Short mmCIF file of C-alpha atoms in Angstrom, two decimals:
data_model
loop_
_atom_site.label_atom_id
_atom_site.label_comp_id
_atom_site.label_asym_id
_atom_site.label_seq_id
_atom_site.Cartn_x
_atom_site.Cartn_y
_atom_site.Cartn_z
CA MET A 3 212.84 161.96 127.57
CA SER A 4 215.68 160.51 129.63
CA GLU A 5 216.51 156.87 128.95
CA ILE A 6 216.00 154.21 131.61
CA ASN A 7 218.71 151.66 132.34
CA TYR A 8 216.83 148.41 132.89
CA GLN A 9 219.95 146.47 133.81
CA ASP A 10 220.48 148.88 136.71
CA ARG A 11 216.94 148.16 137.90
CA VAL A 12 217.53 144.43 137.71
CA GLN A 13 220.79 144.76 139.64
CA ALA A 14 219.16 146.86 142.35
CA LEU A 15 216.48 144.20 142.77
CA ALA A 16 219.08 141.43 142.77
CA ASN A 17 220.98 143.21 145.53
CA ALA A 18 217.81 143.43 147.62
CA LEU A 19 217.08 139.75 147.09
CA LYS A 20 220.61 138.75 148.05
CA ALA A 21 220.47 140.85 151.20
CA ALA A 22 217.19 139.19 152.17
CA GLY A 23 218.41 135.66 151.46
CA VAL A 24 215.92 135.21 148.61
CA ALA A 25 216.92 133.15 145.56
CA ALA A 26 214.61 134.80 143.04
CA TYR A 27 211.68 137.10 142.49
CA VAL A 28 208.94 136.25 139.99
CA GLY A 29 206.94 139.32 139.03
CA THR A 30 203.65 138.76 137.22
CA ARG A 31 202.04 142.14 137.82
CA GLN A 32 201.82 144.74 135.11
CA ALA A 33 203.85 147.02 137.39
CA SER A 34 206.76 144.56 137.52
CA LEU A 35 206.69 143.61 133.85
CA HIS A 36 206.67 147.21 132.66
CA TYR A 37 209.21 148.37 135.24
CA LEU A 38 211.78 145.65 134.54
CA TYR A 39 211.29 144.87 130.85
CA GLY A 40 210.14 148.19 129.37
CA ALA A 41 207.48 146.96 126.94
CA PHE A 42 203.70 147.18 127.05
CA MET A 43 202.66 143.74 128.32
CA PRO A 44 198.88 143.42 128.76
CA TRP A 45 198.80 139.61 128.63
CA ARG A 46 200.00 136.94 131.05
CA GLY A 47 203.71 137.12 131.69
CA ALA A 48 206.43 136.94 134.31
CA VAL A 49 209.78 138.58 134.85
CA ILE A 50 212.24 136.42 136.81
CA VAL A 51 215.18 138.05 138.60
CA THR A 52 217.69 136.01 140.62
CA ALA A 53 219.88 137.12 143.48
CA GLN A 54 222.85 136.70 141.10
CA GLY A 55 221.45 139.40 138.80
CA THR A 56 220.05 137.21 136.01
CA CYS A 57 216.81 138.39 134.41
CA GLU A 58 214.55 136.37 132.12
CA VAL A 59 210.99 136.85 130.90
CA VAL A 60 208.16 134.40 130.29
CA TYR A 61 205.36 135.72 128.10
CA TRP A 62 202.33 134.57 126.12
CA ALA A 63 203.47 133.43 122.67
CA MET A 64 200.78 135.29 120.73
CA ASP A 65 202.18 138.69 121.74
CA ALA A 66 205.80 137.75 122.31
CA SER A 67 207.36 138.86 119.03
CA ARG A 68 206.22 142.46 119.55
CA VAL A 69 207.26 142.49 123.20
CA LYS A 70 210.68 141.05 122.40
CA GLN A 71 211.26 143.74 119.79
CA GLU A 72 210.12 146.57 122.07
CA GLY A 73 211.53 145.36 125.39
CA ALA A 74 214.82 145.66 127.27
CA GLY A 75 216.48 142.66 125.61
CA PHE A 76 216.59 140.12 128.43
CA PRO A 77 216.00 136.50 127.32
CA LEU A 78 212.32 135.90 126.60
CA HIS A 79 210.64 132.49 126.72
CA THR A 80 207.13 131.86 125.50
CA PHE A 81 204.24 129.70 126.58
CA THR A 82 200.92 128.64 125.08
CA PHE A 83 197.65 127.33 126.48
CA SER A 84 197.88 126.90 130.28
CA ASP A 85 201.63 126.23 130.45
CA PHE A 86 202.48 129.50 132.19
CA PRO A 87 203.22 128.06 135.68
CA SER A 88 205.23 125.12 134.32
CA GLN A 89 207.34 127.46 132.20
CA ILE A 90 208.07 129.63 135.25
CA ALA A 91 209.11 126.56 137.20
CA SER A 92 211.29 125.35 134.33
CA ARG A 93 213.10 128.68 134.09
CA LEU A 94 213.74 128.74 137.85
CA GLN A 95 215.19 125.24 137.65
CA ASP A 96 217.47 126.17 134.77
CA LEU A 97 218.61 129.25 136.72
CA SER A 98 219.40 127.08 139.79
CA ALA A 99 216.92 129.12 141.82
CA ASP A 100 214.44 126.33 142.51
CA ARG A 101 215.60 125.24 145.98
CA GLY A 102 215.65 128.49 147.91
CA THR A 103 213.09 131.13 148.86
CA ILE A 104 211.19 132.53 145.90
CA GLY A 105 209.19 135.75 146.09
CA LEU A 106 205.99 135.84 144.06
CA ASP A 107 203.42 138.54 143.30
CA LEU A 108 200.67 137.30 145.62
CA SER A 109 199.01 140.21 147.43
CA HIS A 110 199.19 143.76 148.69
CA PRO A 111 198.29 143.55 152.39
CA GLY A 112 195.86 146.31 153.31
CA ALA A 113 194.78 147.07 149.74
CA ALA A 114 191.23 146.29 148.65
CA GLN A 115 192.03 146.02 144.94
CA VAL A 116 193.98 143.17 143.38
CA ALA A 117 196.76 144.64 141.28
CA PRO A 118 196.60 143.56 137.62
CA GLY A 119 198.64 140.41 137.13
CA MET A 120 198.81 139.01 140.66
CA LEU A 121 199.39 135.27 140.61
CA THR A 122 196.24 133.15 140.84
CA ALA A 123 195.75 130.43 143.44
CA HIS A 124 195.80 127.75 140.74
CA GLU A 125 199.09 129.05 139.32
CA TYR A 126 200.58 129.19 142.81
CA PHE A 127 199.72 125.57 143.53
CA GLN A 128 201.09 124.46 140.16
CA ILE A 129 204.43 126.22 140.81
CA GLN A 130 204.53 124.77 144.32
CA GLU A 131 203.96 121.27 142.98
CA ALA A 132 206.66 121.68 140.34
CA LEU A 133 209.21 123.05 142.84
CA PRO A 134 208.88 120.87 145.95
CA HIS A 135 212.17 122.09 147.44
CA ALA A 136 211.37 125.81 147.12
CA LYS A 137 209.82 128.07 149.74
CA LEU A 138 207.25 130.32 148.08
CA ILE A 139 206.50 133.65 149.75
CA ASN A 140 204.77 136.93 148.98
CA GLY A 141 207.46 138.99 147.27
CA VAL A 142 205.68 142.19 146.24
CA ASP A 143 207.63 144.37 148.65
CA TYR A 144 211.01 143.49 147.12
CA ILE A 145 210.10 145.30 143.91
CA ASP A 146 207.67 147.78 145.45
CA ASP A 147 210.38 149.09 147.77
CA LEU A 148 212.39 149.97 144.65
CA MET A 149 209.44 151.43 142.75
CA LEU A 150 208.34 153.53 145.72
CA ILE A 151 210.96 156.24 145.20
CA LYS A 152 211.08 157.63 141.68
CA SER A 153 214.23 158.41 139.74
CA PRO A 154 214.62 161.71 137.84
CA ALA A 155 213.80 159.89 134.58
CA GLU A 156 210.61 158.47 136.07
CA ILE A 157 209.55 161.84 137.44
CA GLU A 158 210.05 163.30 133.97
CA LEU A 159 207.82 160.61 132.46
CA LEU A 160 205.15 160.97 135.14
CA ARG A 161 205.14 164.75 134.74
CA HIS A 162 204.64 164.32 131.00
CA ALA A 163 201.71 161.94 131.50
CA ALA A 164 200.15 164.30 134.03
CA ARG A 165 200.40 167.27 131.70
CA VAL A 166 198.63 165.27 129.00
CA SER A 167 195.86 164.61 131.52
CA ASP A 168 195.58 168.41 131.93
CA ILE A 169 194.89 168.63 128.21
CA GLY A 170 192.30 165.88 128.47
CA PHE A 171 190.56 167.54 131.41
CA ARG A 172 190.29 170.82 129.53
CA ALA A 173 188.84 169.03 126.50
CA GLY A 174 186.27 167.31 128.72
CA TYR A 175 185.39 170.54 130.49
CA ASP A 176 184.92 172.34 127.17
CA ALA A 177 182.69 169.53 125.87
CA ILE A 178 180.24 169.77 128.77
CA THR A 179 177.02 171.43 127.72
CA GLU A 180 173.36 170.77 128.28
CA GLY A 181 172.10 167.67 126.48
CA VAL A 182 175.42 166.10 125.47
CA THR A 183 175.99 162.55 126.64
CA GLU A 184 178.63 161.37 129.06
CA ASN A 185 179.96 159.23 126.20
CA HIS A 186 180.41 162.33 124.05
CA VAL A 187 182.48 164.01 126.75
CA ALA A 188 184.54 160.85 127.23
CA GLY A 189 185.20 160.79 123.49
CA ALA A 190 186.42 164.38 123.54
CA ILE A 191 188.81 163.51 126.35
CA GLU A 192 190.05 160.39 124.56
CA SER A 193 190.64 162.30 121.35
CA ALA A 194 192.68 164.96 123.16
CA ILE A 195 194.90 162.60 125.14
CA ARG A 196 195.46 160.31 122.15
CA ASP A 197 196.47 163.29 120.03
CA HIS A 198 199.09 164.07 122.66
CA GLY A 199 200.61 160.62 122.94
CA SER A 200 198.50 158.49 125.26
CA VAL A 201 198.39 154.92 123.98
CA TRP A 202 196.09 153.28 126.50
CA SER A 203 193.37 154.34 128.95
CA TRP A 204 194.50 151.95 131.61
CA ALA A 205 191.71 151.82 134.21
CA ILE A 206 190.14 148.38 134.31
CA THR A 207 186.99 149.92 135.80
CA GLY A 208 185.86 152.12 132.95
CA GLY A 209 188.72 153.61 130.96
CA THR A 210 187.97 157.32 130.63
CA GLU A 211 185.21 157.78 133.19
CA VAL A 212 182.49 160.44 132.98
CA GLY A 213 179.56 160.57 135.37
CA SER A 214 176.93 163.25 135.82
CA GLY A 215 174.02 164.11 138.11
CA LEU A 216 173.00 161.41 140.53
CA ARG A 217 175.41 159.04 138.78
CA THR A 218 178.18 160.94 140.59
CA GLY A 219 176.72 160.12 144.00
CA TYR A 220 176.62 156.34 144.34
CA HIS A 221 177.21 155.63 148.01
CA LEU A 222 180.93 154.98 148.51
CA GLY A 223 181.06 154.55 144.74
CA VAL A 224 184.26 155.20 142.84
CA THR A 225 183.30 154.07 139.33
CA GLN A 226 181.36 156.03 136.74
CA GLN A 227 181.83 154.48 133.33
CA ALA A 228 180.55 156.88 130.66
CA THR A 229 177.01 156.17 129.44
CA GLU A 230 174.40 157.63 127.12
CA LYS A 231 172.96 159.72 129.98
CA LYS A 232 172.57 163.35 128.94
CA ILE A 233 174.21 165.98 131.07
CA GLN A 234 171.83 168.56 132.54
CA LYS A 235 172.19 171.93 134.22
CA ASN A 236 172.88 172.23 137.95
CA GLU A 237 174.57 168.90 138.47
CA PHE A 238 178.01 167.54 139.27
CA VAL A 239 180.14 166.01 136.51
CA ILE A 240 183.06 163.70 137.31
CA LEU A 241 185.87 163.52 134.77
CA ASP A 242 188.37 160.75 135.51
CA LEU A 243 191.30 160.35 133.11
CA HIS A 244 193.80 157.50 132.83
CA PRO A 245 196.36 158.18 130.10
CA MET A 246 199.51 156.13 129.68
CA LEU A 247 202.63 157.47 127.99
CA ASP A 248 205.88 155.49 127.73
CA LEU A 249 204.46 152.94 130.20
CA TYR A 250 203.95 155.61 132.90
CA LEU A 251 200.50 156.54 134.10
CA ALA A 252 198.55 159.60 135.08
CA ASP A 253 195.45 159.31 137.20
CA THR A 254 193.59 162.62 137.17
CA ALA A 255 190.03 163.18 138.34
CA VAL A 256 188.81 166.69 139.05
CA PRO A 257 185.10 167.52 139.46
CA VAL A 258 183.05 170.02 137.50
CA PHE A 259 179.77 171.60 138.55
CA TYR A 260 177.66 172.59 135.56
CA GLY A 261 175.39 175.46 136.54
CA THR A 262 174.81 177.01 139.95
CA PRO A 263 174.97 174.80 143.07
CA ASN A 264 172.13 174.90 145.57
CA ALA A 265 172.71 175.01 149.33
CA ALA A 266 173.02 171.24 149.73
CA GLN A 267 175.40 170.96 146.80
CA GLN A 268 177.47 173.87 148.07
CA ARG A 269 177.75 172.22 151.49
CA LEU A 270 179.30 169.17 149.82
CA ILE A 271 181.62 171.36 147.76
CA ASP A 272 182.86 173.24 150.83
CA CYS A 273 183.60 170.01 152.67
CA TRP A 274 185.27 168.33 149.70
CA GLU A 275 187.51 171.29 148.94
CA GLU A 276 188.63 171.52 152.58
CA VAL A 277 189.51 167.83 152.61
CA ALA A 278 191.39 168.14 149.30
CA ASP A 279 193.36 171.14 150.61
CA THR A 280 194.09 169.30 153.85
CA MET A 281 195.43 166.24 152.05
CA LEU A 282 197.63 168.33 149.76
CA GLU A 283 199.05 170.04 152.84
CA SER A 284 199.42 166.86 154.89
CA LEU A 285 201.87 164.84 152.81
CA LYS A 286 205.24 165.99 154.08
CA PRO A 287 208.40 163.86 154.24
CA GLY A 288 208.70 161.99 157.52
CA ARG A 289 205.00 161.84 158.33
CA LYS A 290 203.22 158.52 158.70
CA ILE A 291 200.81 158.05 155.80
CA ALA A 292 198.21 156.66 158.20
CA ASP A 293 198.31 159.94 160.13
CA CYS A 294 197.83 161.93 156.90
CA ALA A 295 194.79 159.82 156.03
CA MET A 296 193.30 160.31 159.49
CA GLN A 297 193.77 164.06 159.16
CA GLY A 298 191.74 164.11 155.96
CA TYR A 299 189.00 161.88 157.35
CA ASP A 300 188.68 164.14 160.39
CA ILE A 301 187.56 166.93 158.05
CA PHE A 302 184.71 164.75 156.77
CA LYS A 303 183.73 164.25 160.42
CA LYS A 304 183.97 167.98 161.10
CA HIS A 305 181.38 168.61 158.37
CA ASP A 306 179.22 165.70 159.58
CA LEU A 307 179.72 163.96 156.24
CA ALA A 308 181.85 161.01 157.29
CA ASP A 309 179.10 158.61 156.17
CA TYR A 310 179.65 159.82 152.61
CA GLY A 311 183.41 160.44 152.51
CA LEU A 312 185.81 157.60 151.79
CA PRO A 313 188.58 156.79 154.30
CA VAL A 314 191.02 156.24 151.42
CA PHE A 315 193.02 159.08 149.93
CA GLY A 316 195.00 157.74 147.00
CA HIS A 317 197.71 155.37 145.89
CA GLY A 318 201.08 155.21 144.23
CA LEU A 319 201.71 156.04 140.58
CA GLY A 320 204.29 154.68 138.19
CA THR A 321 204.06 151.75 135.80
CA CYS A 322 200.87 150.78 137.63
CA ALA A 323 198.41 152.54 139.92
CA ARG A 324 197.93 149.56 142.24
CA THR A 325 201.21 150.09 144.02
CA ARG A 326 202.36 151.53 147.32
CA PRO A 327 201.96 153.84 149.03
CA PHE A 328 198.27 153.20 149.66
CA ILE A 329 197.07 156.34 151.41
CA ASN A 330 194.79 154.95 154.09
CA MET A 331 194.77 154.46 157.83
CA ARG A 332 196.22 150.94 157.58
CA SER A 333 199.32 152.02 155.69
CA THR A 334 202.68 151.30 157.30
CA ASP A 335 204.56 153.57 154.88
CA VAL A 336 206.07 156.95 155.71
CA VAL A 337 205.95 159.90 153.32
CA GLN A 338 209.29 160.13 151.50
CA GLU A 339 210.76 162.61 149.09
CA ASN A 340 210.41 161.60 145.41
CA MET A 341 207.34 159.45 145.96
CA VAL A 342 204.70 160.08 143.31
CA VAL A 343 201.08 159.47 144.25
CA ALA A 344 197.60 159.98 142.91
CA LEU A 345 196.25 161.92 145.87
CA GLY A 346 192.54 161.26 146.36
CA THR A 347 189.49 162.82 147.95
CA HIS A 348 186.12 161.09 147.54
CA LEU A 349 182.70 162.37 148.67
CA TYR A 350 179.53 160.75 147.35
CA HIS A 351 176.01 161.59 148.53
CA PRO A 352 173.29 159.56 146.76
CA GLU A 353 170.60 162.26 146.95
CA ILE A 354 172.84 165.17 145.98
CA GLY A 355 175.81 164.04 143.92
CA GLY A 356 179.49 163.54 144.40
CA MET A 357 183.04 164.63 143.73
CA ARG A 358 186.32 162.81 143.13
CA LEU A 359 189.88 163.98 143.26
CA GLU A 360 192.70 161.87 141.87
CA TYR A 361 195.64 164.18 141.60
CA PRO A 362 199.20 163.32 140.54
CA VAL A 363 201.66 164.86 142.98
CA LEU A 364 205.38 164.54 143.58
CA ILE A 365 206.57 164.59 147.17
CA GLY A 366 209.22 167.27 147.32
CA PRO A 367 211.38 168.31 150.27
CA HIS A 368 208.57 170.44 151.67
CA GLY A 369 205.52 168.38 150.66
CA SER A 370 203.16 167.85 147.73
CA GLU A 371 204.09 169.34 144.37
CA PRO A 372 201.28 168.90 141.81
CA LEU A 373 202.37 167.44 138.49
CA VAL A 374 199.26 168.90 136.85
CA ASP A 375 198.31 172.54 136.28
CA THR A 376 194.58 171.95 136.83
CA PRO A 377 193.65 173.26 140.31
CA ALA A 378 192.36 170.75 142.85
CA LYS A 379 188.97 172.39 143.28
CA VAL A 380 185.44 172.09 141.95
CA HIS A 381 185.40 173.78 138.56
CA ILE A 382 182.17 175.73 138.07
CA LYS A 383 180.92 175.96 134.50
CA LYS A 384 177.99 178.34 134.00
CA ASP A 385 177.14 177.81 130.33
#
């Protein structure tokens, strides 16, 4: 795999801060920590970048020795107990960045989910109290603007993670048979992706998700943690994989139908596949993402299934999956070449079942280029 120059990333961010008149950015999200420091950092931490190009890290002491050894080499300071905000403030003071505008990881406007690591209200108020001469603002876009467009090295890493998710999907598909539990199928997926380099199933909702039968059809429901429910014939099965390799994520969910669909199930399949095809076709450079999302939702309406289809169609992929672009009708982003997204299509009918697509794609010069080999369709398994 190509090496990543973390100093170049820091300098690019510093240039953006300087142009905006911002003294420093304090990133506490997993996305920022992984992107700028290059080590797996699941605990509380912050990466501080100043407009002058200085980068320092604050991290929980109980995991700091590993992170320091595995990371990009910028100075690392530790904290214990609840001293995280005071340590951030202290570092900003020592870097002479405590009297200007400081961008913090506070929120993603328009996104329902809170990205892992966003600053808490209590931490915000503590930093504000410790830095009375600073102006604290939401700074997520300073780093997200950089992470939005992927470098060749990042695309290589994301392609690798996606191909491992192909292997996991095939293992899950092969494990589906009458009477096996969802947990068994999830275990087969986990074994396959771990054997091929995944070190963490990153989803905070359920890790490797497997749902079957009516558990696939919770109204507007996007979470099916694997359970001891036994899979039966003639029902939908959702396989949702979240491998991480070299800090880069895949997010791959492709539905299976085990058996032969009846008329009601086939109606859902026909609608879902048309929406999925429409979304894959819609993402072309220069188009407004909100318009792409509306185009997909119009297909749900065409099939008279808008009450069961979600008006959200995916999100960005990189060192986190809670990053722009958020593919919904409130997005202000425009499709750009070298974005990488987990393209989504969600249709859940409580009485019938449901399907989920989360599909890693690269935006090329002419539109979506899947990073996986698994087709974006309902996979029928007869035996």
